[in-house]
Amino acid sequence: MATISIPEYVPSASEDAEQLRKAFSGWGTNEKLIISILAHRSAAQRRQIRQAYADIFGEDLLKSLDKELTHDFEKVVLLWVLDSAERDAVLAYDSARKWGPGDRALIEIACARSSDELFAARRAYHARYKRSVEEDVAAHAKGDFRKLLLPLVSAYRYEGPEVNQTLAKSEAKLLHEKIGDKSYADEEIIRILTTRSKAQLTATLNAYHNEFGNPINKDLKSDPKDHFLSALRAITKCITAPEKYFEKAIRLAINKVGTDEEAVTRVVATRAELDLKVIKDLYYKRNSVPLVRAIKKDTRGDYEDFLVALIGEEGA
């Protein structure tokens, strides 16, 4: 006789909202209760919880969380509760306003999202900050970086699979010539990287490798300390192999002297519902250590517990 599996009970959005309110009441905040709810709900469920919380208590859940939580734990929880477009808008705002040559959030948002997702993030930016991301990038990025980032964040790339191989070969040759001349900020390099569809750009970079014997990122490493070259490498990697890009981003964030919590938070919060399982597998193959174990080693307290809940335990 077949056994009947009883589905696990999932509380309603209003029940979760009530429980979260309890977590904020009394002496001290019940962080464990917050983690047990929010780290185990899908994007749609989190949206419903936020709406239910506003309906029942007349307050935005984000404001309550902001009052109760602190430090890195607060940052990851607030990002996680946001819709993906709002999350990208917040990350883009923080990146643009305090922008530095080593910052990667704007590149990730512009290159690892679909055209519609980037457009949604730009609209969320308008709604939240009453101005455009382009305005803030133009105000805070300078010189060659401004030339690169402005078309990057305002792009609306074609999403189809079609590829023009003749164009790929000619643009690969053009890229090789400009890189050979060390004209890294040339308008042609910027045009190709910021306007071509991901399929077309992948074909161009494959043609580059086949024709000239090196992957383009190897030729863009002539000066490892050059931040502009590093940005170009990040763009090509983020567009053509996002999972590999994010594996490296989180590896560098936790393997350096002093963990880069901002990068860890950004990668986990933005990829947890997309491709984090692939990133975990790549991390293990590259480092022979499960990602969750590395996170546990480098983080502490409620922040660690929330990250581990999003990543999943070893073997999960």
mmCIF file of C-alpha atoms in Angstrom:
data_model
loop_
_atom_site.group_PDB
_atom_site.id
_atom_site.type_symbol
_atom_site.label_atom_id
_atom_site.label_comp_id
_atom_site.label_asym_id
_atom_site.label_seq_id
_atom_site.Cartn_x
_atom_site.Cartn_y
_atom_site.Cartn_z
ATOM 1 C CA MET A 1 0.000 0.000 0.000
ATOM 2 C CA ALA A 2 1.422 3.347 -1.047
ATOM 3 C CA THR A 3 2.244 5.812 1.706
ATOM 4 C CA ILE A 4 0.577 9.175 1.488
ATOM 5 C CA SER A 5 2.969 12.058 1.998
ATOM 6 C CA ILE A 6 1.458 14.830 4.070
ATOM 7 C CA PRO A 7 2.676 18.214 2.851
ATOM 8 C CA GLU A 8 4.524 20.291 5.414
ATOM 9 C CA TYR A 9 2.333 22.990 6.858
ATOM 10 C CA VAL A 10 3.242 26.464 5.624
ATOM 11 C CA PRO A 11 1.818 29.321 7.691
ATOM 12 C CA SER A 12 -0.239 31.981 5.955
ATOM 13 C CA ALA A 13 1.245 35.411 5.290
ATOM 14 C CA SER A 14 -0.844 36.898 8.101
ATOM 15 C CA GLU A 15 0.351 34.204 10.538
ATOM 16 C CA ASP A 16 3.960 34.942 9.584
ATOM 17 C CA ALA A 17 3.327 38.664 9.999
ATOM 18 C CA GLU A 18 1.896 38.065 13.488
ATOM 19 C CA GLN A 19 4.912 35.951 14.436
ATOM 20 C CA LEU A 20 7.328 38.598 13.179
ATOM 21 C CA ARG A 21 5.508 41.204 15.279
ATOM 22 C CA LYS A 22 5.997 38.944 18.301
ATOM 23 C CA ALA A 23 9.721 38.733 17.472
ATOM 24 C CA PHE A 24 9.906 42.526 17.850
ATOM 25 C CA SER A 25 7.961 42.607 21.154
ATOM 26 C CA GLY A 26 9.091 42.263 24.737
ATOM 27 C CA TRP A 27 12.642 42.404 26.027
ATOM 28 C CA GLY A 28 15.035 42.170 23.096
ATOM 29 C CA THR A 29 14.466 40.993 19.550
ATOM 30 C CA ASN A 30 13.919 37.317 18.778
ATOM 31 C CA GLU A 31 16.404 37.022 15.905
ATOM 32 C CA LYS A 32 16.035 33.231 15.688
ATOM 33 C CA LEU A 33 12.307 33.562 15.007
ATOM 34 C CA ILE A 34 12.960 36.147 12.295
ATOM 35 C CA ILE A 35 15.474 33.812 10.629
ATOM 36 C CA SER A 36 13.140 30.805 10.905
ATOM 37 C CA ILE A 37 10.471 32.708 8.971
ATOM 38 C CA LEU A 38 12.112 35.030 6.456
ATOM 39 C CA ALA A 39 15.030 32.791 5.427
ATOM 40 C CA HIS A 40 12.579 30.013 4.529
ATOM 41 C CA ARG A 41 10.021 31.878 2.415
ATOM 42 C CA SER A 42 10.011 32.370 -1.348
ATOM 43 C CA ALA A 43 10.015 35.791 -3.008
ATOM 44 C CA ALA A 44 6.242 35.599 -3.537
ATOM 45 C CA GLN A 45 5.677 34.601 0.102
ATOM 46 C CA ARG A 46 7.916 37.405 1.389
ATOM 47 C CA ARG A 47 5.939 39.894 -0.703
ATOM 48 C CA GLN A 48 2.693 38.594 0.800
ATOM 49 C CA ILE A 49 4.113 38.756 4.337
ATOM 50 C CA ARG A 50 5.165 42.357 3.817
ATOM 51 C CA GLN A 51 1.676 43.234 2.543
ATOM 52 C CA ALA A 52 -0.024 41.379 5.407
ATOM 53 C CA TYR A 53 2.227 43.133 7.942
ATOM 54 C CA ALA A 54 1.297 46.528 6.504
ATOM 55 C CA ASP A 55 -2.422 45.637 6.492
ATOM 56 C CA ILE A 56 -2.451 44.336 10.085
ATOM 57 C CA PHE A 57 -0.045 46.737 11.809
ATOM 58 C CA GLY A 58 -0.095 49.790 9.543
ATOM 59 C CA GLU A 59 3.678 49.788 9.191
ATOM 60 C CA ASP A 60 6.134 48.644 6.535
ATOM 61 C CA LEU A 61 7.886 45.468 7.684
ATOM 62 C CA LEU A 62 11.162 46.963 6.445
ATOM 63 C CA LYS A 63 10.844 49.848 8.922
ATOM 64 C CA SER A 64 10.231 47.446 11.797
ATOM 65 C CA LEU A 65 13.229 45.338 10.802
ATOM 66 C CA ASP A 66 15.363 48.448 10.435
ATOM 67 C CA LYS A 67 14.483 49.499 13.998
ATOM 68 C CA GLU A 68 15.170 46.070 15.497
ATOM 69 C CA LEU A 69 18.236 44.739 13.670
ATOM 70 C CA THR A 70 21.823 45.963 13.329
ATOM 71 C CA HIS A 71 25.003 45.628 11.287
ATOM 72 C CA ASP A 72 25.468 42.923 8.636
ATOM 73 C CA PHE A 73 22.482 40.904 9.843
ATOM 74 C CA GLU A 74 20.230 43.910 9.261
ATOM 75 C CA LYS A 75 21.668 44.509 5.787
ATOM 76 C CA VAL A 76 21.153 40.952 4.535
ATOM 77 C CA VAL A 77 17.630 40.654 5.989
ATOM 78 C CA LEU A 78 16.513 43.999 4.514
ATOM 79 C CA LEU A 79 17.914 43.108 1.092
ATOM 80 C CA TRP A 80 16.306 39.689 1.225
ATOM 81 C CA VAL A 81 12.830 41.043 2.039
ATOM 82 C CA LEU A 82 12.889 43.427 -0.927
ATOM 83 C CA ASP A 83 11.581 42.439 -4.354
ATOM 84 C CA SER A 84 14.429 41.718 -6.760
ATOM 85 C CA ALA A 85 13.991 45.018 -8.659
ATOM 86 C CA GLU A 86 13.906 47.019 -5.399
ATOM 87 C CA ARG A 87 16.954 45.090 -4.163
ATOM 88 C CA ASP A 88 18.881 45.945 -7.310
ATOM 89 C CA ALA A 89 17.822 49.590 -6.992
ATOM 90 C CA VAL A 90 19.146 49.755 -3.410
ATOM 91 C CA LEU A 91 22.414 48.060 -4.385
ATOM 92 C CA ALA A 92 22.810 50.332 -7.415
ATOM 93 C CA TYR A 93 22.141 53.422 -5.302
ATOM 94 C CA ASP A 94 24.716 52.460 -2.680
ATOM 95 C CA SER A 95 27.224 51.606 -5.388
ATOM 96 C CA ALA A 96 26.677 54.761 -7.451
ATOM 97 C CA ARG A 97 26.697 57.164 -4.502
ATOM 98 C CA LYS A 98 29.882 55.864 -2.913
ATOM 99 C CA TRP A 99 31.350 54.593 -6.124
ATOM 100 C CA GLY A 100 35.010 53.544 -6.280
ATOM 101 C CA PRO A 101 37.021 51.866 -9.059
ATOM 102 C CA GLY A 102 36.865 48.455 -7.357
ATOM 103 C CA ASP A 103 33.090 48.473 -6.907
ATOM 104 C CA ARG A 104 31.265 45.652 -8.700
ATOM 105 C CA ALA A 105 27.573 46.026 -7.812
ATOM 106 C CA LEU A 106 26.679 48.195 -10.822
ATOM 107 C CA ILE A 107 28.491 45.836 -13.192
ATOM 108 C CA GLU A 108 26.702 42.820 -11.705
ATOM 109 C CA ILE A 109 23.276 44.451 -11.980
ATOM 110 C CA ALA A 110 23.903 45.610 -15.551
ATOM 111 C CA CYS A 111 25.471 42.374 -16.803
ATOM 112 C CA ALA A 112 24.051 39.440 -14.828
ATOM 113 C CA ARG A 113 20.393 40.458 -15.191
ATOM 114 C CA SER A 114 18.154 40.187 -18.234
ATOM 115 C CA SER A 115 17.252 43.360 -20.113
ATOM 116 C CA ASP A 116 13.801 43.365 -18.519
ATOM 117 C CA GLU A 117 15.275 42.869 -15.038
ATOM 118 C CA LEU A 118 17.695 45.762 -15.528
ATOM 119 C CA PHE A 119 14.850 47.936 -16.819
ATOM 120 C CA ALA A 120 12.736 46.984 -13.768
ATOM 121 C CA ALA A 121 15.634 47.917 -11.473
ATOM 122 C CA ARG A 122 15.945 51.309 -13.172
ATOM 123 C CA ARG A 123 12.211 51.914 -12.729
ATOM 124 C CA ALA A 124 12.442 50.904 -9.055
ATOM 125 C CA TYR A 125 15.344 53.353 -8.717
ATOM 126 C CA HIS A 126 13.135 56.154 -10.131
ATOM 127 C CA ALA A 127 10.328 55.312 -7.720
ATOM 128 C CA ARG A 128 12.540 55.027 -4.651
ATOM 129 C CA TYR A 129 15.024 57.870 -5.148
ATOM 130 C CA LYS A 130 13.121 60.285 -7.441
ATOM 131 C CA ARG A 131 15.944 60.365 -9.971
ATOM 132 C CA SER A 132 17.680 57.989 -12.357
ATOM 133 C CA VAL A 133 20.604 55.674 -11.768
ATOM 134 C CA GLU A 134 22.242 57.329 -14.791
ATOM 135 C CA GLU A 135 22.182 60.700 -12.999
ATOM 136 C CA ASP A 136 23.955 59.282 -9.972
ATOM 137 C CA VAL A 137 26.497 57.334 -12.016
ATOM 138 C CA ALA A 138 27.266 60.455 -14.078
ATOM 139 C CA ALA A 139 27.663 62.526 -10.893
ATOM 140 C CA HIS A 140 29.978 60.130 -9.047
ATOM 141 C CA ALA A 141 31.967 58.116 -11.616
ATOM 142 C CA LYS A 142 34.712 59.994 -13.447
ATOM 143 C CA GLY A 143 36.674 59.749 -16.689
ATOM 144 C CA ASP A 144 36.877 56.375 -18.418
ATOM 145 C CA PHE A 145 34.687 54.722 -15.796
ATOM 146 C CA ARG A 146 31.865 57.161 -16.514
ATOM 147 C CA LYS A 147 32.245 56.435 -20.253
ATOM 148 C CA LEU A 148 31.924 52.715 -19.500
ATOM 149 C CA LEU A 149 29.261 52.628 -16.776
ATOM 150 C CA LEU A 150 26.705 55.032 -18.269
ATOM 151 C CA PRO A 151 25.946 52.956 -21.403
ATOM 152 C CA LEU A 152 26.255 49.778 -19.333
ATOM 153 C CA VAL A 153 23.511 50.671 -16.824
ATOM 154 C CA SER A 154 21.231 52.141 -19.506
ATOM 155 C CA ALA A 155 21.543 49.220 -21.950
ATOM 156 C CA TYR A 156 18.571 47.219 -23.184
ATOM 157 C CA ARG A 157 20.254 44.312 -24.907
ATOM 158 C CA TYR A 158 18.496 42.049 -27.379
ATOM 159 C CA GLU A 159 17.786 38.753 -25.579
ATOM 160 C CA GLY A 160 17.412 36.385 -28.539
ATOM 161 C CA PRO A 161 19.750 33.503 -29.472
ATOM 162 C CA GLU A 162 20.601 34.736 -32.981
ATOM 163 C CA VAL A 163 24.293 35.237 -33.703
ATOM 164 C CA ASN A 164 26.067 36.842 -36.670
ATOM 165 C CA GLN A 165 29.357 34.940 -36.954
ATOM 166 C CA THR A 166 30.819 37.332 -39.535
ATOM 167 C CA LEU A 167 30.177 40.228 -37.179
ATOM 168 C CA ALA A 168 31.610 38.213 -34.272
ATOM 169 C CA LYS A 169 34.905 37.682 -36.166
ATOM 170 C CA SER A 170 35.191 41.296 -37.289
ATOM 171 C CA GLU A 171 34.486 42.648 -33.790
ATOM 172 C CA ALA A 172 36.883 40.133 -32.246
ATOM 173 C CA LYS A 173 39.563 41.526 -34.587
ATOM 174 C CA LEU A 174 38.624 45.074 -33.608
ATOM 175 C CA LEU A 175 38.842 44.222 -29.884
ATOM 176 C CA HIS A 176 42.234 42.570 -30.407
ATOM 177 C CA GLU A 177 43.597 45.630 -32.230
ATOM 178 C CA LYS A 178 42.414 48.061 -29.536
ATOM 179 C CA ILE A 179 43.744 45.880 -26.716
ATOM 180 C CA GLY A 180 47.054 45.486 -28.569
ATOM 181 C CA ASP A 181 47.281 49.279 -28.757
ATOM 182 C CA LYS A 182 46.392 49.484 -25.031
ATOM 183 C CA SER A 183 43.375 51.623 -26.016
ATOM 184 C CA TYR A 184 41.291 49.989 -23.304
ATOM 185 C CA ALA A 185 38.773 52.825 -22.970
ATOM 186 C CA ASP A 186 38.304 53.162 -26.740
ATOM 187 C CA GLU A 187 34.702 53.880 -27.705
ATOM 188 C CA GLU A 188 34.624 50.744 -29.891
ATOM 189 C CA ILE A 189 35.497 48.448 -26.968
ATOM 190 C CA ILE A 190 32.854 50.167 -24.842
ATOM 191 C CA ARG A 191 30.284 50.011 -27.662
ATOM 192 C CA ILE A 192 30.740 46.265 -28.177
ATOM 193 C CA LEU A 193 30.690 45.373 -24.478
ATOM 194 C CA THR A 194 27.690 47.556 -23.618
ATOM 195 C CA THR A 195 25.346 47.082 -26.601
ATOM 196 C CA ARG A 196 25.703 43.593 -28.076
ATOM 197 C CA SER A 197 23.360 40.811 -27.004
ATOM 198 C CA LYS A 198 24.814 38.266 -24.622
ATOM 199 C CA ALA A 199 24.688 35.574 -27.328
ATOM 200 C CA GLN A 200 26.462 37.842 -29.836
ATOM 201 C CA LEU A 201 29.072 38.936 -27.319
ATOM 202 C CA THR A 202 29.754 35.321 -26.327
ATOM 203 C CA ALA A 203 30.292 34.465 -30.002
ATOM 204 C CA THR A 204 32.653 37.447 -30.371
ATOM 205 C CA LEU A 205 34.722 36.420 -27.339
ATOM 206 C CA ASN A 206 34.852 32.814 -28.570
ATOM 207 C CA ALA A 207 36.051 34.082 -31.956
ATOM 208 C CA TYR A 208 38.677 36.178 -30.170
ATOM 209 C CA HIS A 209 39.999 33.106 -28.353
ATOM 210 C CA ASN A 210 39.978 30.948 -31.495
ATOM 211 C CA GLU A 211 41.584 33.566 -33.725
ATOM 212 C CA PHE A 212 44.247 34.942 -31.396
ATOM 213 C CA GLY A 213 45.000 32.018 -29.071
ATOM 214 C CA ASN A 214 44.162 33.718 -25.768
ATOM 215 C CA PRO A 215 40.874 34.337 -23.981
ATOM 216 C CA ILE A 216 40.236 38.079 -23.949
ATOM 217 C CA ASN A 217 40.516 38.240 -20.146
ATOM 218 C CA LYS A 218 44.104 37.009 -20.332
ATOM 219 C CA ASP A 219 44.956 39.868 -22.698
ATOM 220 C CA LEU A 220 43.153 42.283 -20.353
ATOM 221 C CA LYS A 221 45.493 41.279 -17.508
ATOM 222 C CA SER A 222 48.524 43.172 -18.813
ATOM 223 C CA ASP A 223 48.403 45.270 -15.639
ATOM 224 C CA PRO A 224 46.717 43.324 -12.808
ATOM 225 C CA LYS A 225 46.537 46.494 -10.660
ATOM 226 C CA ASP A 226 44.674 48.514 -13.307
ATOM 227 C CA HIS A 227 41.101 48.952 -12.008
ATOM 228 C CA PHE A 228 39.689 49.760 -15.448
ATOM 229 C CA LEU A 229 41.062 46.523 -16.915
ATOM 230 C CA SER A 230 39.653 44.671 -13.935
ATOM 231 C CA ALA A 231 36.224 46.191 -14.647
ATOM 232 C CA LEU A 232 36.411 45.099 -18.299
ATOM 233 C CA ARG A 233 37.270 41.553 -17.202
ATOM 234 C CA ALA A 234 34.356 41.578 -14.754
ATOM 235 C CA ILE A 235 31.945 42.655 -17.510
ATOM 236 C CA THR A 236 33.003 39.905 -19.916
ATOM 237 C CA LYS A 237 32.871 37.231 -17.185
ATOM 238 C CA CYS A 238 29.564 38.416 -15.752
ATOM 239 C CA ILE A 239 27.907 38.352 -19.186
ATOM 240 C CA THR A 240 29.315 35.087 -20.508
ATOM 241 C CA ALA A 241 29.691 32.976 -17.334
ATOM 242 C CA PRO A 242 27.776 34.567 -14.432
ATOM 243 C CA GLU A 243 27.983 31.511 -12.143
ATOM 244 C CA LYS A 244 31.787 31.425 -12.493
ATOM 245 C CA TYR A 245 31.916 35.165 -11.919
ATOM 246 C CA PHE A 246 29.903 34.921 -8.676
ATOM 247 C CA GLU A 247 31.868 31.908 -7.433
ATOM 248 C CA LYS A 248 35.037 33.949 -7.780
ATOM 249 C CA ALA A 249 33.408 37.013 -6.206
ATOM 250 C CA ILE A 250 32.393 35.129 -3.076
ATOM 251 C CA ARG A 251 35.702 33.226 -2.937
ATOM 252 C CA LEU A 252 37.669 36.480 -2.972
ATOM 253 C CA ALA A 253 35.307 38.002 -0.411
ATOM 254 C CA ILE A 254 35.860 35.255 2.175
ATOM 255 C CA ASN A 255 39.461 34.313 1.407
ATOM 256 C CA LYS A 256 40.943 37.754 1.927
ATOM 257 C CA VAL A 257 42.336 39.169 5.168
ATOM 258 C CA GLY A 258 39.136 40.367 6.807
ATOM 259 C CA THR A 259 35.928 39.157 5.186
ATOM 260 C CA ASP A 260 34.233 41.478 2.676
ATOM 261 C CA GLU A 261 30.755 41.117 4.204
ATOM 262 C CA GLU A 262 29.262 43.556 1.707
ATOM 263 C CA ALA A 263 30.217 41.326 -1.230
ATOM 264 C CA VAL A 264 29.119 38.134 0.571
ATOM 265 C CA THR A 265 25.745 39.696 1.416
ATOM 266 C CA ARG A 266 25.240 40.933 -2.148
ATOM 267 C CA VAL A 267 26.092 37.622 -3.824
ATOM 268 C CA VAL A 268 24.028 35.445 -1.480
ATOM 269 C CA ALA A 269 20.979 37.754 -1.392
ATOM 270 C CA THR A 270 20.868 38.235 -5.177
ATOM 271 C CA ARG A 271 21.682 34.661 -6.281
ATOM 272 C CA ALA A 272 19.996 32.517 -3.588
ATOM 273 C CA GLU A 273 16.824 32.018 -5.640
ATOM 274 C CA LEU A 274 18.587 31.870 -9.013
ATOM 275 C CA ASP A 275 21.790 29.887 -9.384
ATOM 276 C CA LEU A 276 23.302 29.544 -5.909
ATOM 277 C CA LYS A 277 23.316 25.744 -6.162
ATOM 278 C CA VAL A 278 25.523 25.971 -9.274
ATOM 279 C CA ILE A 279 27.752 28.531 -7.519
ATOM 280 C CA LYS A 280 28.036 26.177 -4.512
ATOM 281 C CA ASP A 281 29.051 23.290 -6.794
ATOM 282 C CA LEU A 282 31.636 25.438 -8.567
ATOM 283 C CA TYR A 283 32.985 26.652 -5.227
ATOM 284 C CA TYR A 284 33.427 23.098 -3.979
ATOM 285 C CA LYS A 285 35.182 22.003 -7.207
ATOM 286 C CA ARG A 286 37.505 25.004 -7.053
ATOM 287 C CA ASN A 287 38.272 24.949 -3.306
ATOM 288 C CA SER A 288 37.518 21.379 -2.090
ATOM 289 C CA VAL A 289 35.540 22.953 0.774
ATOM 290 C CA PRO A 290 31.735 23.373 0.859
ATOM 291 C CA LEU A 291 30.733 27.019 0.568
ATOM 292 C CA VAL A 292 28.615 26.834 3.717
ATOM 293 C CA ARG A 293 31.623 25.642 5.736
ATOM 294 C CA ALA A 294 33.703 28.542 4.441
ATOM 295 C CA ILE A 295 30.896 30.963 5.329
ATOM 296 C CA LYS A 296 30.645 29.508 8.844
ATOM 297 C CA LYS A 297 34.369 29.940 9.305
ATOM 298 C CA ASP A 298 34.343 33.593 8.252
ATOM 299 C CA THR A 299 31.079 34.934 9.738
ATOM 300 C CA ARG A 300 29.452 35.044 13.157
ATOM 301 C CA GLY A 301 26.161 35.194 15.018
ATOM 302 C CA ASP A 302 22.767 35.918 13.463
ATOM 303 C CA TYR A 303 24.407 37.058 10.234
ATOM 304 C CA GLU A 304 26.070 33.655 9.882
ATOM 305 C CA ASP A 305 22.820 31.834 10.714
ATOM 306 C CA PHE A 306 20.863 33.782 8.099
ATOM 307 C CA LEU A 307 23.473 33.189 5.374
ATOM 308 C CA VAL A 308 23.633 29.481 6.181
ATOM 309 C CA ALA A 309 19.830 29.247 5.980
ATOM 310 C CA LEU A 310 19.865 30.849 2.517
ATOM 311 C CA ILE A 311 22.802 28.808 1.225
ATOM 312 C CA GLY A 312 21.612 25.502 2.685
ATOM 313 C CA GLU A 313 23.599 23.129 4.862
ATOM 314 C CA GLU A 314 26.384 20.955 3.450
ATOM 315 C CA GLY A 315 25.071 18.355 1.060
ATOM 316 C CA ALA A 316 21.754 20.172 0.655
#
